[in-house]
mmCIF file with all atom_site columns, C-alpha atoms in Angstrom:
data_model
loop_
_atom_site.group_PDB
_atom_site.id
_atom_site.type_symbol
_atom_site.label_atom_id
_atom_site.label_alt_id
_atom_site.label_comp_id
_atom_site.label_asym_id
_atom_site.label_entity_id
_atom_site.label_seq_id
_atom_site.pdbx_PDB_ins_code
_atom_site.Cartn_x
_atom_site.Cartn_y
_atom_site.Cartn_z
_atom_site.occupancy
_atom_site.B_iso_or_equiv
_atom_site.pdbx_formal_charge
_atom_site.auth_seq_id
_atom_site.auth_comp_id
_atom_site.auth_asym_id
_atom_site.auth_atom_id
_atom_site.pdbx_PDB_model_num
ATOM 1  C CA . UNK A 1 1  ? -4.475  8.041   21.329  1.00 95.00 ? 1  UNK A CA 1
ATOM 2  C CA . UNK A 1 2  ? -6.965  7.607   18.211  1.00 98.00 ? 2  UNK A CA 1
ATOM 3  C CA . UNK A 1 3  ? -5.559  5.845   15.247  1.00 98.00 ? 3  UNK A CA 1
ATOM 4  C CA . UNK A 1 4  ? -4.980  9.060   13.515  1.00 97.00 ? 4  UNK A CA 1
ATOM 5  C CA . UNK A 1 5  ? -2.767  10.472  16.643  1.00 98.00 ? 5  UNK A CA 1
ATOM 6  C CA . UNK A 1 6  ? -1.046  7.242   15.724  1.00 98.00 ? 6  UNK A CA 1
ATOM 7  C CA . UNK A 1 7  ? -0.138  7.692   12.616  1.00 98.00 ? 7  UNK A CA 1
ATOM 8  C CA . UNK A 1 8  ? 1.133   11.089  13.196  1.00 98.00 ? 8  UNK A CA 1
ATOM 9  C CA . UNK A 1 9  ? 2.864   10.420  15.821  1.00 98.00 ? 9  UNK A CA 1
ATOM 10 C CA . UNK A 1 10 ? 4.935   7.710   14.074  1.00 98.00 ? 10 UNK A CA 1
ATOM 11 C CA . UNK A 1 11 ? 5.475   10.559  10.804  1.00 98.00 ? 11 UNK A CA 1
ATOM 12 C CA . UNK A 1 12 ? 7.037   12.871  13.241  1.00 97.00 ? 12 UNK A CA 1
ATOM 13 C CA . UNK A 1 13 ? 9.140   10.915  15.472  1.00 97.00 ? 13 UNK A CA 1
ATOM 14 C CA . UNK A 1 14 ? 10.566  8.003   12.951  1.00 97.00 ? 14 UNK A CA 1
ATOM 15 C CA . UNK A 1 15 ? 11.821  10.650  10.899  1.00 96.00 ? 15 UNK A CA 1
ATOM 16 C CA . UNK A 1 16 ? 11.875  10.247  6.729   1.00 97.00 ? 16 UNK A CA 1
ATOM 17 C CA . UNK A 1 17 ? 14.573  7.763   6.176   1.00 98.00 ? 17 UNK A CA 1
ATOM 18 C CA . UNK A 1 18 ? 13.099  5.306   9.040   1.00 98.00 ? 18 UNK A CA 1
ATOM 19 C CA . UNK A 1 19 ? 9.580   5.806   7.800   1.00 98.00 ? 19 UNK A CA 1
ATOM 20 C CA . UNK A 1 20 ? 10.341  4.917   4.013   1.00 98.00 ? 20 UNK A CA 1
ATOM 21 C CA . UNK A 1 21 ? 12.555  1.839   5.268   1.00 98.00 ? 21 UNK A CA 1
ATOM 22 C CA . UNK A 1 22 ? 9.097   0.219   7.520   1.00 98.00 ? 22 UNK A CA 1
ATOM 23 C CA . UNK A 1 23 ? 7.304   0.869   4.677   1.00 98.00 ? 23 UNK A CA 1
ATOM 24 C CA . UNK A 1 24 ? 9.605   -0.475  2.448   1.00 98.00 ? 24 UNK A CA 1
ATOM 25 C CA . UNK A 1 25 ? 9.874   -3.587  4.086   1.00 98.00 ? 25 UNK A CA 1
ATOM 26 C CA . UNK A 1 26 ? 6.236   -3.871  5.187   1.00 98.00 ? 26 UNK A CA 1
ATOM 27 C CA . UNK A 1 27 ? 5.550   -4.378  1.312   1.00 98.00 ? 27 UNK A CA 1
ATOM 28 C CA . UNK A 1 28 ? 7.747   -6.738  0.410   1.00 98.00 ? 28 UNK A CA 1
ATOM 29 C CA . UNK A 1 29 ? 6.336   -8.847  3.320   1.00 98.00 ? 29 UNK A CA 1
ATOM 30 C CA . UNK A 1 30 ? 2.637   -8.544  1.775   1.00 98.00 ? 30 UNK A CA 1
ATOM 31 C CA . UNK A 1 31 ? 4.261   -9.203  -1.475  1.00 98.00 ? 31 UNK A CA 1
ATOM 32 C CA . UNK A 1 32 ? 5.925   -12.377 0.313   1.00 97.00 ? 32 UNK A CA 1
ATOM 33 C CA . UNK A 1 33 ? 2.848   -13.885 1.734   1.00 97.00 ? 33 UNK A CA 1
ATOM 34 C CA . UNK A 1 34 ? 0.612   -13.425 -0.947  1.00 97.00 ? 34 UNK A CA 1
ATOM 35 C CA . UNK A 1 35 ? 3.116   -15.126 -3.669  1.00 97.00 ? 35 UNK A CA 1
ATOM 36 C CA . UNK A 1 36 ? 3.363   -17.921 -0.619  1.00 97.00 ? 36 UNK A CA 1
ATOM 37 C CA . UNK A 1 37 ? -0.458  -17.832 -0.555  1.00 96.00 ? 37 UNK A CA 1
ATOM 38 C CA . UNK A 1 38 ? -0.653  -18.340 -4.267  1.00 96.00 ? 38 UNK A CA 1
ATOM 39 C CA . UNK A 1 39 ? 2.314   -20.892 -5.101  1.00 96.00 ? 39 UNK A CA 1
ATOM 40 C CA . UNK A 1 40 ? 2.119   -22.387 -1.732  1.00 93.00 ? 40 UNK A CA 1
ATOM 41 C CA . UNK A 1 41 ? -1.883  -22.395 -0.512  1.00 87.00 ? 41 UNK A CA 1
ATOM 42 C CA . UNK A 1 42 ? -0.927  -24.534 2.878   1.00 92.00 ? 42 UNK A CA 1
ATOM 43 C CA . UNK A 1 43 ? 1.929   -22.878 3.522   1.00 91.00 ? 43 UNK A CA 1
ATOM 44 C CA . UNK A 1 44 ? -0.080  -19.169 4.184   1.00 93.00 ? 44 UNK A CA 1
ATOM 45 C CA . UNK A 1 45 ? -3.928  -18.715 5.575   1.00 94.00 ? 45 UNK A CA 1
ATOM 46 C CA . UNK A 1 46 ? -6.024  -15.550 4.978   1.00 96.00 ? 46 UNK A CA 1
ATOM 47 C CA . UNK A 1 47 ? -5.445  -14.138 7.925   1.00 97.00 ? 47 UNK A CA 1
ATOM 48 C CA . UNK A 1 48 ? -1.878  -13.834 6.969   1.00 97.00 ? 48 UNK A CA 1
ATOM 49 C CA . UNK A 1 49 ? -2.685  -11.749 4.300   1.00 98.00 ? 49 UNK A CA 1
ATOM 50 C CA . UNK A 1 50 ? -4.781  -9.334  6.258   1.00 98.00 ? 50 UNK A CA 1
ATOM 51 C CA . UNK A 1 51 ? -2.288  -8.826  8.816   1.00 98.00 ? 51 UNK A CA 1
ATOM 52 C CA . UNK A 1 52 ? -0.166  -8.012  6.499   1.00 98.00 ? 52 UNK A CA 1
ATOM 53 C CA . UNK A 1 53 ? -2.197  -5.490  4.712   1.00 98.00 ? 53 UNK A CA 1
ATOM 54 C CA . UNK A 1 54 ? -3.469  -3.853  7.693   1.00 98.00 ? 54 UNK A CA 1
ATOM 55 C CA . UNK A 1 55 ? 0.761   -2.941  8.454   1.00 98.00 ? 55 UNK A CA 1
ATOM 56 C CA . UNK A 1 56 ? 0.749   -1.938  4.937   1.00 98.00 ? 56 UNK A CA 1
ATOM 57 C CA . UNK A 1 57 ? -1.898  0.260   5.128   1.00 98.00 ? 57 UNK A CA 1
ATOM 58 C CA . UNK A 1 58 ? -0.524  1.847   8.627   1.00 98.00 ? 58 UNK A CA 1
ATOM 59 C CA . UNK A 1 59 ? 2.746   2.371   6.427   1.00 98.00 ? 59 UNK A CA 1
ATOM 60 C CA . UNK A 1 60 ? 1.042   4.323   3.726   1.00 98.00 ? 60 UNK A CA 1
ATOM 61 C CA . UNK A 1 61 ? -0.820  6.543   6.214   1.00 98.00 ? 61 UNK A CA 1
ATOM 62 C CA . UNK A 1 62 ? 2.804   7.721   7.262   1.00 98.00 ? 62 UNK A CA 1
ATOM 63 C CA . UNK A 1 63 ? 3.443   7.828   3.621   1.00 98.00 ? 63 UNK A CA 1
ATOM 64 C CA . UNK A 1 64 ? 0.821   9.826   2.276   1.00 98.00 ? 64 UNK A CA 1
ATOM 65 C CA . UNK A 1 65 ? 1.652   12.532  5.579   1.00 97.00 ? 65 UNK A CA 1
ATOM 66 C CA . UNK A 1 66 ? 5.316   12.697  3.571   1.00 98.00 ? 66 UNK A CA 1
ATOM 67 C CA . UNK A 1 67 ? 4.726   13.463  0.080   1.00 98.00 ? 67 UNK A CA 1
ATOM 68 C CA . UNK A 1 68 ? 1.949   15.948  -0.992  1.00 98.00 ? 68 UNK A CA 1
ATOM 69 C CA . UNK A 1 69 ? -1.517  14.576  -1.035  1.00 97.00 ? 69 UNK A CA 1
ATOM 70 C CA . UNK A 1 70 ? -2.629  16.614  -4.450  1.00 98.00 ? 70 UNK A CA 1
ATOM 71 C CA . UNK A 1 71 ? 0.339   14.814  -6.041  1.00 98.00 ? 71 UNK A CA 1
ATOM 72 C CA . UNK A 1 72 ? -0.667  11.446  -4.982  1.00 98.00 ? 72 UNK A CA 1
ATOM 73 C CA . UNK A 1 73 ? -4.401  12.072  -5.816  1.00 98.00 ? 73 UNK A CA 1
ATOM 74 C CA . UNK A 1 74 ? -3.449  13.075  -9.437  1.00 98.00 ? 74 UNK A CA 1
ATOM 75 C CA . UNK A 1 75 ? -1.697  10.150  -9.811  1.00 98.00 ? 75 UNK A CA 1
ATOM 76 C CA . UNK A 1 76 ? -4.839  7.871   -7.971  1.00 98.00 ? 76 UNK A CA 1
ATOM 77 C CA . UNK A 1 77 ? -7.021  10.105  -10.692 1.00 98.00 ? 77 UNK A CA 1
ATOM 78 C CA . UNK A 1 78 ? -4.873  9.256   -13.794 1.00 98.00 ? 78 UNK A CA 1
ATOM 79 C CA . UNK A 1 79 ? -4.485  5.385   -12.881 1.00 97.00 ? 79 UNK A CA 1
ATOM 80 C CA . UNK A 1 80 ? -8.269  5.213   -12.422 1.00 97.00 ? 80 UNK A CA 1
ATOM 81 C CA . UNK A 1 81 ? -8.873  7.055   -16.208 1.00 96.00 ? 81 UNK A CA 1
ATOM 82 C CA . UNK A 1 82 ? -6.343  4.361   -17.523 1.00 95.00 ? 82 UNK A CA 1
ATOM 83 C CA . UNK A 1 83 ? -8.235  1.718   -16.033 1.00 94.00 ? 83 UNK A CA 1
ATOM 84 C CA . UNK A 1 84 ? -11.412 3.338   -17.267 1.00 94.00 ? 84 UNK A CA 1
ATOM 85 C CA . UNK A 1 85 ? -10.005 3.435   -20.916 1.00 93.00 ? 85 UNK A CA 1
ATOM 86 C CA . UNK A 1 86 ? -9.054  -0.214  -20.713 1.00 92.00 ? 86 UNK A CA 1
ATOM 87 C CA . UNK A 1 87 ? -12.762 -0.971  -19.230 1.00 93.00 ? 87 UNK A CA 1
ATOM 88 C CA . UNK A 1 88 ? -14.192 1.493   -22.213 1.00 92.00 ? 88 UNK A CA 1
ATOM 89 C CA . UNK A 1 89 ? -12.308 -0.447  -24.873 1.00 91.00 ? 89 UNK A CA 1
ATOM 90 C CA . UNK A 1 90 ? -12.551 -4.108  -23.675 1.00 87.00 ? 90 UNK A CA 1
ATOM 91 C CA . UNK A 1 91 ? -8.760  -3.612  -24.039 1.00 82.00 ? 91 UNK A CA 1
ATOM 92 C CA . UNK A 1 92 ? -7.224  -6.048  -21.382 1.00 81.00 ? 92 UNK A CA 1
ATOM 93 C CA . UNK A 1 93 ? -9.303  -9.051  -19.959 1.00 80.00 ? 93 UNK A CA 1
ATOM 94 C CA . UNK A 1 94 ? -7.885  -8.324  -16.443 1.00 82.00 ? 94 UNK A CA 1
ATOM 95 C CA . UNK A 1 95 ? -6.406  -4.517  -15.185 1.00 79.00 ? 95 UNK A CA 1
#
């Protein structure tokens, strides 16, 4: 199987509420390590940040195949003209 057989394969037979919980808790584990990583720089290497974000972004794959893709791309598209503003208009030193 190719990466995208993958993913589908794990949206159609983890079912919704088993899907949401993985990627549920596959965030709060990149969340976890990369608070570690910044209060606690020995404690956490790089590499345990990219592991981590690689299983997030498997996670949002199944995501994205559960909740309609023109919805999340409006919201991508809005974000982005937010940040844009804030770039325009020197508004925030950091987005």
């Amino acid at each position: 199987m190719n990466q995208e057989q993958i993913i589908q394969y794990l949206f159609e037979k983890n079912g919704k509420r088993y899907n949401l919980h993985k990627a549920s808790e596959e965030c709060q584990e990149l969340g976890l390590v990369l608070n570690q990583y910044l209060l606690k720089p020995t404690k956490v290497d790089e590499q345990e940040i990219i592991d981590e974000m690689g299983d997030v972004i498997i996670r949002l794959e199944v995501l994205k195949k559960m909740f309609p893709e023109d919805k999340i791309n409006e919201r991508v598209a809005y974000k982005l003209s937010k940040y844009q503003e804030y770039i325009d208009h020197e508004k925030y030193n950091k987005i």
